[in-house]
Short mmCIF file of C-alpha atoms in Angstrom, two decimals:
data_model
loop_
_atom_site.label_atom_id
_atom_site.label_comp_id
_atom_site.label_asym_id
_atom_site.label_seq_id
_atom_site.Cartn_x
_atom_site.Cartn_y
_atom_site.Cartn_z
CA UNK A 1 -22.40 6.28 -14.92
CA UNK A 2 -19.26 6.62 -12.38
CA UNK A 3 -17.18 9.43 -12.91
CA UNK A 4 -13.81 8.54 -12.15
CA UNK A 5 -12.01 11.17 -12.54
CA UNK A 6 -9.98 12.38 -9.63
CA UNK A 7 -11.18 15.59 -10.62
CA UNK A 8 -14.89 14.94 -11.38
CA UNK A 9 -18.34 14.83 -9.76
CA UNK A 10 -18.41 11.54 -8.02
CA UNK A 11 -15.30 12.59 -6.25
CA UNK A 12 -16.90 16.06 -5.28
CA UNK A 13 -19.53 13.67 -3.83
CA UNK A 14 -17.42 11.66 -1.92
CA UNK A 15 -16.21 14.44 0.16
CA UNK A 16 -19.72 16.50 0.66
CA UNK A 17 -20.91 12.91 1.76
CA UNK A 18 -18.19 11.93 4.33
CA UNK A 19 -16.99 8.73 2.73
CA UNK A 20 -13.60 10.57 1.51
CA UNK A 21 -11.12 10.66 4.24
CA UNK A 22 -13.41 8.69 6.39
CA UNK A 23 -12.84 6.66 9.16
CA UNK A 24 -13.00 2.81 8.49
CA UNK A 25 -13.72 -0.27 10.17
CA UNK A 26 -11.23 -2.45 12.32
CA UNK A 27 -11.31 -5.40 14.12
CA UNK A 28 -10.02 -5.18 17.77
CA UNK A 29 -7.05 -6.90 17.99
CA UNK A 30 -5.31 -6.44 22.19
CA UNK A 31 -2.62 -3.73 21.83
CA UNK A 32 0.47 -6.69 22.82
CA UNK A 33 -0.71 -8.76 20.10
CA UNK A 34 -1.10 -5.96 17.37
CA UNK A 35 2.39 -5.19 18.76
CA UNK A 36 4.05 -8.08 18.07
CA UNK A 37 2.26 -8.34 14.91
CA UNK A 38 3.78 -5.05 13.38
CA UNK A 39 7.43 -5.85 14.77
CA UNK A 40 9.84 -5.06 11.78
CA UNK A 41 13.12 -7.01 10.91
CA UNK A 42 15.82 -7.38 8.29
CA UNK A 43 15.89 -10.58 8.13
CA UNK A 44 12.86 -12.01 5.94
CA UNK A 45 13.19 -9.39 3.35
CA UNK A 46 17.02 -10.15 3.03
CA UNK A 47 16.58 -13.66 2.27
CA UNK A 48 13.61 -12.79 0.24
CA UNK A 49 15.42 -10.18 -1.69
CA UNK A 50 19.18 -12.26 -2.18
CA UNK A 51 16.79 -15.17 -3.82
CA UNK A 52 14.42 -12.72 -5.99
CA UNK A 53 17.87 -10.50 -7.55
CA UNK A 54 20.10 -13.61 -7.41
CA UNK A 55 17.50 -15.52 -9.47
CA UNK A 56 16.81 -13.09 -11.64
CA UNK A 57 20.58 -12.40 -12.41
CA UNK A 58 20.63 -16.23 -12.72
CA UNK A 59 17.88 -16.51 -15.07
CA UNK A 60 18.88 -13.50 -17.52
CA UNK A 61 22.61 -14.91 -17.71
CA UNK A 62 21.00 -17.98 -18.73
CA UNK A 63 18.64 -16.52 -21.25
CA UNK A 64 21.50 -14.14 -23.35
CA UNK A 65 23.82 -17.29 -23.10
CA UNK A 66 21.16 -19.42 -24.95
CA UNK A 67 19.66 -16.61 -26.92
CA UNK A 68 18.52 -16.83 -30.20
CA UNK A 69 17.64 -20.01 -29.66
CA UNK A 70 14.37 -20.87 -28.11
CA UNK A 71 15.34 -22.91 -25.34
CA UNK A 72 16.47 -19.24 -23.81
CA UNK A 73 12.49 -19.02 -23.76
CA UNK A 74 11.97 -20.32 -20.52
CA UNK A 75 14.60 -18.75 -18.98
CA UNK A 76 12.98 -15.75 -20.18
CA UNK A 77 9.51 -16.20 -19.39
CA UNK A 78 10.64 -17.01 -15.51
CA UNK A 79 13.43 -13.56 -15.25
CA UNK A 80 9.92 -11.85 -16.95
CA UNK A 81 7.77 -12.68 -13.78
CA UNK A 82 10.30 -12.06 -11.31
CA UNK A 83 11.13 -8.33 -13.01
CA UNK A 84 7.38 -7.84 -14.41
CA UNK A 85 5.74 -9.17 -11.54
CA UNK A 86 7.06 -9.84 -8.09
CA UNK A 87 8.79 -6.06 -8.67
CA UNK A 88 5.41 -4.72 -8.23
CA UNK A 89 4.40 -6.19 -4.54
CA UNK A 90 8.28 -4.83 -4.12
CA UNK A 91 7.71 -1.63 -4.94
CA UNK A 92 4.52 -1.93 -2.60
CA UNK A 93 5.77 -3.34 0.44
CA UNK A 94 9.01 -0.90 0.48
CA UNK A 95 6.52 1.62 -0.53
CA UNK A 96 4.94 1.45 3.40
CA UNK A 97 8.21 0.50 4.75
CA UNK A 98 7.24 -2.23 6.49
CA UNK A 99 9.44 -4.92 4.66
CA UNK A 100 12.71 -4.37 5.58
CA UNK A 101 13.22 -2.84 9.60
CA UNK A 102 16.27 -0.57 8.23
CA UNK A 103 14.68 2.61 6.08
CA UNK A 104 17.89 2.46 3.46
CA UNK A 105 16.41 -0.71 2.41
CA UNK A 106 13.02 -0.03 1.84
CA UNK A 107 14.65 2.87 0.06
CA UNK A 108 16.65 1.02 -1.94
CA UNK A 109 14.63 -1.93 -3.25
CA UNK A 110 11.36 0.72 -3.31
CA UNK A 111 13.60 3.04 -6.04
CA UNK A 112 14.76 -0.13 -7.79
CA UNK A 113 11.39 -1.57 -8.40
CA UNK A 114 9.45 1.56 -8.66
CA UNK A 115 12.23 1.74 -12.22
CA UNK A 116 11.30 -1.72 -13.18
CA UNK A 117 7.60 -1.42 -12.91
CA UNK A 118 7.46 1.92 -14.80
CA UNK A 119 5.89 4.11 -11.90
CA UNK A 120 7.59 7.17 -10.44
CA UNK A 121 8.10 6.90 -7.26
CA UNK A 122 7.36 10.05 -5.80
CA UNK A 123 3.75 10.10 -7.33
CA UNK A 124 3.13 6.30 -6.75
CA UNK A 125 4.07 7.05 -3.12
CA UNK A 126 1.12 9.88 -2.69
CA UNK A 127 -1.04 7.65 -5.10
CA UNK A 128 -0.83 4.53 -2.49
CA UNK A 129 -1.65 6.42 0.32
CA UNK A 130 -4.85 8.09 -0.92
CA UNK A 131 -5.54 4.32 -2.21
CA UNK A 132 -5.41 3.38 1.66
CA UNK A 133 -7.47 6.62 2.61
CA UNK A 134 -10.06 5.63 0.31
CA UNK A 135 -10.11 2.34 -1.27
CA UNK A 136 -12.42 2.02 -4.04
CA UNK A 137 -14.08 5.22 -3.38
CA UNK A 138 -15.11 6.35 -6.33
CA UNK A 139 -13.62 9.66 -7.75
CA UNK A 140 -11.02 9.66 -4.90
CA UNK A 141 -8.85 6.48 -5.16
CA UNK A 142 -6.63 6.70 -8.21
CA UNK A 143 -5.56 3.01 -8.15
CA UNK A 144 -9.14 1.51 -9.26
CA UNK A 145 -8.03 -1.59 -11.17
CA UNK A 146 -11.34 -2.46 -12.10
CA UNK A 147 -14.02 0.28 -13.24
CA UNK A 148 -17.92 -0.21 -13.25
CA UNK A 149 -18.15 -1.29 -16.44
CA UNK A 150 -15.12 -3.21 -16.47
CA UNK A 151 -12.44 -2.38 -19.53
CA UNK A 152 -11.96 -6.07 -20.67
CA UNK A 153 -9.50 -5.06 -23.34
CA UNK A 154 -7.63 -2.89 -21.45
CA UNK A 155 -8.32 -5.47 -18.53
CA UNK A 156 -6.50 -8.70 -20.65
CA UNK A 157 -4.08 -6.39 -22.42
CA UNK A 158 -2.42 -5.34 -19.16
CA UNK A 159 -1.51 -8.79 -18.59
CA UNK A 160 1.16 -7.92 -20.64
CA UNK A 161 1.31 -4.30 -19.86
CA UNK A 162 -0.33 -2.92 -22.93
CA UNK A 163 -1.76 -0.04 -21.42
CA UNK A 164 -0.32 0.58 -18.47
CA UNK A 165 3.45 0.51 -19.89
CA UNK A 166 1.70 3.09 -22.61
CA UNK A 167 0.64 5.07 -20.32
CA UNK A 168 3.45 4.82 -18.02
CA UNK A 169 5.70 5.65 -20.59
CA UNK A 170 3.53 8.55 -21.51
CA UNK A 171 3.32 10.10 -17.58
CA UNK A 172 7.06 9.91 -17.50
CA UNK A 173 7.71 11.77 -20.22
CA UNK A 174 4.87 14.43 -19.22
CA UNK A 175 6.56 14.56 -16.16
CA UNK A 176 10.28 14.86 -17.37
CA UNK A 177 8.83 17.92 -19.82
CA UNK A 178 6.05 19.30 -18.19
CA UNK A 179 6.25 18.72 -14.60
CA UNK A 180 3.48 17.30 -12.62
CA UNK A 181 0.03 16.07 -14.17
CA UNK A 182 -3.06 18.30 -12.75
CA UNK A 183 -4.59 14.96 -11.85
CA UNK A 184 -1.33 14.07 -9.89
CA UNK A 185 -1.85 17.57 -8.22
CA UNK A 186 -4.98 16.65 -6.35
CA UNK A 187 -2.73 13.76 -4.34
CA UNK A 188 0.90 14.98 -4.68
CA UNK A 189 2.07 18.24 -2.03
CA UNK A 190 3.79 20.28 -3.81
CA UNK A 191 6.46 20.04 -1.69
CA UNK A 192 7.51 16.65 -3.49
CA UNK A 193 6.56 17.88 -7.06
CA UNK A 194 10.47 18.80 -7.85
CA UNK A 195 10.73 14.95 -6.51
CA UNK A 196 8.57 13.67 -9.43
CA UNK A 197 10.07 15.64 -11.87
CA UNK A 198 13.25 14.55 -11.09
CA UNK A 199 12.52 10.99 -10.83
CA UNK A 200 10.85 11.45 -14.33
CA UNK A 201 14.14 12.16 -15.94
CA UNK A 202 16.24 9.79 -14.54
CA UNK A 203 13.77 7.13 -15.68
CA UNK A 204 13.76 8.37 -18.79
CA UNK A 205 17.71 8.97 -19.14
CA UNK A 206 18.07 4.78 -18.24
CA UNK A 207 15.59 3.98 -20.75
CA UNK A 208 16.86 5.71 -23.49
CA UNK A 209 20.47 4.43 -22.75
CA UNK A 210 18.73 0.90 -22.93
CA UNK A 211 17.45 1.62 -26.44
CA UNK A 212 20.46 3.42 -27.68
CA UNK A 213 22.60 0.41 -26.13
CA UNK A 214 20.12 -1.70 -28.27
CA UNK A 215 20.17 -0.19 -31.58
CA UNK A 216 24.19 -0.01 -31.10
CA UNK A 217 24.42 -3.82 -30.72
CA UNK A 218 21.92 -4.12 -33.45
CA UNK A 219 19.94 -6.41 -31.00
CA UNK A 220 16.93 -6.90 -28.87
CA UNK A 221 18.87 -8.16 -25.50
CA UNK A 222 19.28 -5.17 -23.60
CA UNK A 223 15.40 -4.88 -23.67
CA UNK A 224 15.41 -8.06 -22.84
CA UNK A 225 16.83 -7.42 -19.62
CA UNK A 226 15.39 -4.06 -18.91
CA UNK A 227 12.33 -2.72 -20.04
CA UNK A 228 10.78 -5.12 -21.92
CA UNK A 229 10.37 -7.57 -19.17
CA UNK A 230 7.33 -5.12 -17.79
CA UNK A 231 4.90 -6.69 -20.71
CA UNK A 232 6.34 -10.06 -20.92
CA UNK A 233 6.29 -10.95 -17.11
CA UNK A 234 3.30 -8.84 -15.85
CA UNK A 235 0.59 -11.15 -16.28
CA UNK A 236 0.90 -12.48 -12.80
CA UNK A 237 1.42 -9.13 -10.97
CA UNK A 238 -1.92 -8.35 -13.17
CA UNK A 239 -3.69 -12.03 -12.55
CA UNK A 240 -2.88 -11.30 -8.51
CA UNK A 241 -3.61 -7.31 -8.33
CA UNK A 242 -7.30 -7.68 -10.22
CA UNK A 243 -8.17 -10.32 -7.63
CA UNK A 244 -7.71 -7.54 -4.44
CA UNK A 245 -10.91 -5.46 -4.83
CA UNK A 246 -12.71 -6.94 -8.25
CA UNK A 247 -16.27 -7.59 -8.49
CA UNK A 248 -16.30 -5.98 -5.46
CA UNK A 249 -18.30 -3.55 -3.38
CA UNK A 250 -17.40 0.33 -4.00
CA UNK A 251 -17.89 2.99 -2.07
CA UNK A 252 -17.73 1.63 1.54
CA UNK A 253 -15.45 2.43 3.91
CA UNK A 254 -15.13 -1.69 5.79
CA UNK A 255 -12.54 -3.46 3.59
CA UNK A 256 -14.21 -6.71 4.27
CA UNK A 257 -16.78 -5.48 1.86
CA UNK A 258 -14.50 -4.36 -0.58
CA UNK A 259 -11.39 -5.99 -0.67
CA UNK A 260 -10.31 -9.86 -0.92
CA UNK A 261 -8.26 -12.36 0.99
CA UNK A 262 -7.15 -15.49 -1.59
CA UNK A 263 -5.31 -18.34 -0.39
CA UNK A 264 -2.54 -18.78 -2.66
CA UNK A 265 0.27 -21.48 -3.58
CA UNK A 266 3.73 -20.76 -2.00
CA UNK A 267 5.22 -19.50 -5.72
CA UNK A 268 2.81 -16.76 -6.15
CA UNK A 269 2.92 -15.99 -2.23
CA UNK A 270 6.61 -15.13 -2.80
CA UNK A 271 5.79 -13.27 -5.91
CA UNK A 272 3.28 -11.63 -4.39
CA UNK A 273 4.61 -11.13 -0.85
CA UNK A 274 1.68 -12.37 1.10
CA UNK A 275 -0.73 -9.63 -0.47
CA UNK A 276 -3.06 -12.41 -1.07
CA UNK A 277 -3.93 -11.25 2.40
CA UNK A 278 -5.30 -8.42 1.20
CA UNK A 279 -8.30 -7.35 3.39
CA UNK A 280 -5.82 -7.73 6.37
CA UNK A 281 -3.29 -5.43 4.42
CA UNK A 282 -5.81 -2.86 4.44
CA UNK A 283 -6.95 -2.84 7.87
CA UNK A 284 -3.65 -2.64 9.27
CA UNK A 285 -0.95 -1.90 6.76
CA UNK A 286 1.53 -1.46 9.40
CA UNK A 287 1.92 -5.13 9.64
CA UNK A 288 4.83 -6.48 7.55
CA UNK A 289 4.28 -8.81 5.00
CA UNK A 290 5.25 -11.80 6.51
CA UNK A 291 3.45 -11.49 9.74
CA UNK A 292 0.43 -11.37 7.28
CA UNK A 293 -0.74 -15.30 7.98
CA UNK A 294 -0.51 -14.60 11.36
CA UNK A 295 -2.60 -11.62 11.18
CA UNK A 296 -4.81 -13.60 8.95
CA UNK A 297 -5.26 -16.21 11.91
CA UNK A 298 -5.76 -13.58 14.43
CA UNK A 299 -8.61 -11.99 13.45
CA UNK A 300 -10.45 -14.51 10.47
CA UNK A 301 -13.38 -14.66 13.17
CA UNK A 302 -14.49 -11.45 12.08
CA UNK A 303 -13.68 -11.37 8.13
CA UNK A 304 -15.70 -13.21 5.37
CA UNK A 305 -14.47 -16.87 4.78
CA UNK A 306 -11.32 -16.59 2.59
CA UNK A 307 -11.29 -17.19 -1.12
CA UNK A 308 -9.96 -20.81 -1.74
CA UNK A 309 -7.59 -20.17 -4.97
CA UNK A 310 -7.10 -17.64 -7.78
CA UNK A 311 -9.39 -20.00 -9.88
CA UNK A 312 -12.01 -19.37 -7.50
CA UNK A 313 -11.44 -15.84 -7.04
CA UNK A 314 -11.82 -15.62 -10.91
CA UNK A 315 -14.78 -17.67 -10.81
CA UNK A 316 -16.52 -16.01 -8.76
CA UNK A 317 -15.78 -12.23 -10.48
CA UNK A 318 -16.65 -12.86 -14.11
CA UNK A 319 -19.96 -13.39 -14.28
CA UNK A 320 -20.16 -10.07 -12.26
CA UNK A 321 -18.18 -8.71 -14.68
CA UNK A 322 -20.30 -9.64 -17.58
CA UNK A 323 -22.94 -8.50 -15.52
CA UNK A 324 -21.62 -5.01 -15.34
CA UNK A 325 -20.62 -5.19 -18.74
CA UNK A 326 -24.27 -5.29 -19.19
CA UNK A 327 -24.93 -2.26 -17.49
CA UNK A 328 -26.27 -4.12 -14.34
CA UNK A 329 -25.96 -2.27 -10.99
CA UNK A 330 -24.33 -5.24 -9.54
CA UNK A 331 -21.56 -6.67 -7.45
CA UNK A 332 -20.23 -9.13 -5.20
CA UNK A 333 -21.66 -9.00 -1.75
CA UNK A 334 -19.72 -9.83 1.49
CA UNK A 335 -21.15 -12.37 4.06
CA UNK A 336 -19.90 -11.86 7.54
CA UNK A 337 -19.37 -14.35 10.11
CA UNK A 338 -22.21 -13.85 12.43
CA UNK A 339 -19.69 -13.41 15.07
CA UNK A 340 -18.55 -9.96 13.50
CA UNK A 341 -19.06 -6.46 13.84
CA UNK A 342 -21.60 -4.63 11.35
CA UNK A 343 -20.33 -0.85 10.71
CA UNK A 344 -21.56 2.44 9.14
CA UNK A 345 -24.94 0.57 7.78
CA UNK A 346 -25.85 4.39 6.53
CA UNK A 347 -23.25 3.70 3.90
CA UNK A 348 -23.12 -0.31 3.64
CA UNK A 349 -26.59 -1.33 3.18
CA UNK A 350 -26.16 -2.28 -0.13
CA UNK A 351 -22.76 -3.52 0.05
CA UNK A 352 -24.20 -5.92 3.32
CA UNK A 353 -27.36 -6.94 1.10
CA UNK A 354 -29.51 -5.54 3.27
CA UNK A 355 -31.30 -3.55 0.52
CA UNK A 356 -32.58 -4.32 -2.56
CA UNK B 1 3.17 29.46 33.75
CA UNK B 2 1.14 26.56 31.99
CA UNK B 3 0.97 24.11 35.26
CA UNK B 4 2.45 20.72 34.80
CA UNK B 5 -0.46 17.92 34.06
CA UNK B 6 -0.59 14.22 35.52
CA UNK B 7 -0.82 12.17 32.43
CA UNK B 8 -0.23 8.68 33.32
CA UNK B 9 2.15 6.61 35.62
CA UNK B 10 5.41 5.54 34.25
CA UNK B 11 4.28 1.91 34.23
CA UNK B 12 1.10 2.49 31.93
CA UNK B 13 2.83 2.55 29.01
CA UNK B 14 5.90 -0.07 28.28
CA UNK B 15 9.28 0.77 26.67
CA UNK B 16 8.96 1.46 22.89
CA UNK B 17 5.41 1.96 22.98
CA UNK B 18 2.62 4.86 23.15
CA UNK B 19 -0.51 5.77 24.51
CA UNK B 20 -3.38 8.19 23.86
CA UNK B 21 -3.58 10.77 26.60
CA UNK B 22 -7.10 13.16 26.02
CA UNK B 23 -6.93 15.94 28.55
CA UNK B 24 -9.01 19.66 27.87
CA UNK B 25 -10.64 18.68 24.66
CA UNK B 26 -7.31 17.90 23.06
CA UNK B 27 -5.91 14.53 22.22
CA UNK B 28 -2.48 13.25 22.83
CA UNK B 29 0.27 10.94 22.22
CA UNK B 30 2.50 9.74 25.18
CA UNK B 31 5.65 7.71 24.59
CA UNK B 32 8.06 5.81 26.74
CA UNK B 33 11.12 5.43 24.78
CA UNK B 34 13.65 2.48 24.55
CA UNK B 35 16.05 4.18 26.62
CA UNK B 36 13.27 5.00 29.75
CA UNK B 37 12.46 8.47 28.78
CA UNK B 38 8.97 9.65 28.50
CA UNK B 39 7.59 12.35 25.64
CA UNK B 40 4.44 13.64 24.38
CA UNK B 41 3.47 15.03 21.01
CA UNK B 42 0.22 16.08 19.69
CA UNK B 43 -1.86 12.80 18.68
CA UNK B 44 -3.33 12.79 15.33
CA UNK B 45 -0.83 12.13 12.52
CA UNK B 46 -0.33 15.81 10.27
CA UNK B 47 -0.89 13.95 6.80
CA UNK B 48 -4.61 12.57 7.80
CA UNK B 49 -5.18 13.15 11.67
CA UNK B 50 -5.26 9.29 12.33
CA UNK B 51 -4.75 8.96 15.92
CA UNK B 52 -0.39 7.78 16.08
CA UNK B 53 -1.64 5.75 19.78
CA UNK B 54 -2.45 2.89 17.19
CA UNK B 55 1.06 3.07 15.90
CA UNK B 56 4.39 1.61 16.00
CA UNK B 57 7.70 2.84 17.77
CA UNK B 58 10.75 2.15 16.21
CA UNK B 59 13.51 2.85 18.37
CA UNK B 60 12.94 6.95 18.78
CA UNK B 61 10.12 6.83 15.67
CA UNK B 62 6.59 6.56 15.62
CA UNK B 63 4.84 5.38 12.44
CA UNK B 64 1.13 6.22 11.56
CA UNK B 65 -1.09 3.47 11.58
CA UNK B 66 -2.74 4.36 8.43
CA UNK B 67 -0.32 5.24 5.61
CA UNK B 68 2.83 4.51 7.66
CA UNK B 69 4.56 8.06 7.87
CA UNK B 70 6.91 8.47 10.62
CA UNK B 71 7.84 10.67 13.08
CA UNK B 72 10.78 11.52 15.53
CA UNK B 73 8.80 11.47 18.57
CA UNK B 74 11.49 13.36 20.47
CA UNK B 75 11.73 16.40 18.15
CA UNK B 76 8.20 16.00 16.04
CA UNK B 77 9.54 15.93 13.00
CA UNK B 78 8.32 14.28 9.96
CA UNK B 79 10.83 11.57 8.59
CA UNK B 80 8.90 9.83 6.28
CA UNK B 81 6.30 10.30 3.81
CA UNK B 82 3.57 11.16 3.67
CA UNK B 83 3.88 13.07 6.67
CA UNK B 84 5.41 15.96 5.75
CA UNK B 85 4.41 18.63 8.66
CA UNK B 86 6.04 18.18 11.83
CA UNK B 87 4.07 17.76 14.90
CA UNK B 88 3.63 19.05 18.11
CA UNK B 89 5.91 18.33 21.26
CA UNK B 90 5.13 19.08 25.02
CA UNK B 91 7.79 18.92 28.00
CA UNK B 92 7.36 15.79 29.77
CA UNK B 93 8.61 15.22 33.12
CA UNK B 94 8.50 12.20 35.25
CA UNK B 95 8.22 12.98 39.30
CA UNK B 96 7.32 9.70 41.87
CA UNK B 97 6.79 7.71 38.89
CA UNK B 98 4.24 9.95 37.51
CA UNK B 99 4.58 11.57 33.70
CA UNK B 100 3.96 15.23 34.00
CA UNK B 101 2.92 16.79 31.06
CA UNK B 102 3.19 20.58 30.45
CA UNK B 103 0.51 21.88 27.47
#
């Protein structure tokens, strides 16, 4: 049974047995090439960013003008996916500061959407980063979407946010009253723990204007617009983010065995901001979101064959699921083009099916 | 007196870019800046000593290859999380188009 518990055993493994903090595998891409590849600029994530807010103000003027009625439904569902949704690869891309070139923007849109996605953005910050140090290693990464068994309920509930708004909504007031979590400790210097608190509060304080605002008007529209949006529009954030790492080796430390590259239709790309190219993402995360297809082209020689679509990422990570659900030892096992580089077979035997 | 050390020659590295410099069991990063100066700071990124010769410079900033922290290359300082600790810096000087490092 995994212990997954940032402060538990199979983390205590993970650093007696090197794969915490360890080094992991990249393909060599020629220094002028990786160069160009990382170049930032203003410009994509401006046009990106006037069409997702202009939209969304758009769409929500449309829905309160035609609400009660039920054709503001539609209006709603789409504002719901653009707040619920493409706010999360927002918050994730301005997180690493690689969309925008000028810092005050990342800033800006990372503070913004950190708000709308419920996740303080001092802790999320530290939280990401240890994600990158080690993804899917078990004990250490605190952003496992997908545990060994696999949660189903908590898995389908989350495409509307059940759990995670819970528990966001519990963190931030824990935060606001308490100060920082003891699990949130083990990631977070304590330099930036007067950050978290902070952001914790003024969170909350926006929030509970929302809901006073609410009960004032006697109506549901201000949580309409902010807040509730996080469960209505998160199934795609949810249907994109369980297809980066699921069914999918643990433990490693090659993101070709554990992570997943999907090609995607151009709607959810935008949504998403290209993190459909997600084992490139990992290996270099300096690269900006939309250099990713050109990363993707640069070094596909040495990374297993794409997934073809979202259907057939799903297809192919169920019956693992229900597998694990099972208690099976299983998962989904990475070929490599014979072209590429094996690495660390001490820890990747498994993962590389050369066991068992 | 620590005796001034030939690193590299000014045309190894190009403008807004860095090297990795090893020299006495140390390792280090060299950088020729936009505006044709040379500097040198230690080489391994304070958050999680990933080497910062795989990184990006921005203008007078390096960022970390790994989790994207940046640095004023110039001054060491930490600008961005998660780096947090400053680095490192050594006087560079550039003689006969040779960078001179003193560490």
């Amino acid at each position: 049974m995994r212990d997954y518990s940032l402060l538990g055993e199979d983390g205590r493994r993970a650093v007696e047995s090197g794969l915490a903090a360890a080094q992991w595998y990249h393909t060599d891409v020629p220094r002028k090439e990786m160069k160009a590849l990382m170049q930032r600029s203003d410009a994509p994530a401006i046009r990106d960013t006037l069409m997702l807010y202009g939209a969304m103000v758009l769409l929500a003027a449309a829905g309160i003008a035609l609400w009660p009625s039920w054709w503001s439904a539609p209006f709603w569902m789409a504002y719901g996916v653009l707040y619920g949704s493409a706010m999360d690869s927002r918050w994730h891309e301005c997180g690493h500061g690689t969309a925008f070139r000028t810092a005050w923007m990342n800033t800006v849109v990372y503070d913004i959407a950190s708000f709308m996605m419920m996740r303080n953005p001092a802790t999320w910050r530290w939280s990401h980063a240890r994600h990158h140090t080690d993804t899917y290693v078990v004990g250490r990464d605190p952003e496992i979407a997908v545990m060994r068994p696999p949660e189903m309920a908590r898995l389908i509930g989350n495409l509307f946010g059940l759990f995670d708004v819970r528990a966001a909504l519990g963190r931030m007031l824990y935060n606001a009253v308490l100060g920082v979590h003891p699990e949130e400790k083990t990631f977070v210097p304590e330099s930036e723990w007067p950050k978290v608190v902070r952001a914790a509060r003024v969170h909350l304080s926006i929030y509970a204007a929302v809901l006073a605002l609410a009960l004032a008007m006697h109506s549901i529209v201000p949580l309409m617009v902010i807040g509730l949006p996080r469960l209505y529009g998160a199934w795609h954030h949810v249907m994109t983010g369980l297809l980066q790492h699921g069914g999918l080796a643990d433990n490693v430390t090659d993101h070709r065995l554990n992570s997943r590259t999907v090609l995607m239709n151009p709607v959810s790309r935008f949504i998403y901001w290209n993190m459909n190219y997600h084992v490139e993402h990992h290996m270099f995360p300096m690269v900006p979101y939309h250099a990713l297809p050109k990363l993707h082209a640069a070094i596909r020689h040495d990374l297993p064959a794409p997934t073809r679509s979202i259907r057939a990422g799903y297809a192919e990570m169920w019956p693992v699921w229900m597998r694990q659900l099972r208690g099976e030892e299983v998962f989904l096992k990475r070929d490599l083009p014979a072209t590429a580089r094996p690495y660390r077979e001490d820890f990747h035997a498994a993962a590389l099916g050369t066991t068992q | 007196m620590t005796d001034w050390i030939h690193a590299c020659d000014t045309s190894d590295i190009d403008e807004e870019d860095v090297m990795r410099w090893d020299h006495g069991g140390r390792t280090f990063a060299l950088y020729h800046s936009p505006d044709g100066e040379f500097f040198c700071t230690d080489g391994l990124c304070s958050h999680e000593q990933v080497h910062l010769a795989g990184g990006l410079v921005i203008d007078h900033l390096i960022e970390c290859p790994k989790h994207n922290g940046q640095f004023d290359y110039r001054t060491g300082e930490a600008k961005r999380a998660p780096a947090c600790v400053n680095l490192a810096t050594y006087p560079v000087k550039v003689d006969a188009g040779r960078v001179l490092v003193q560490v």
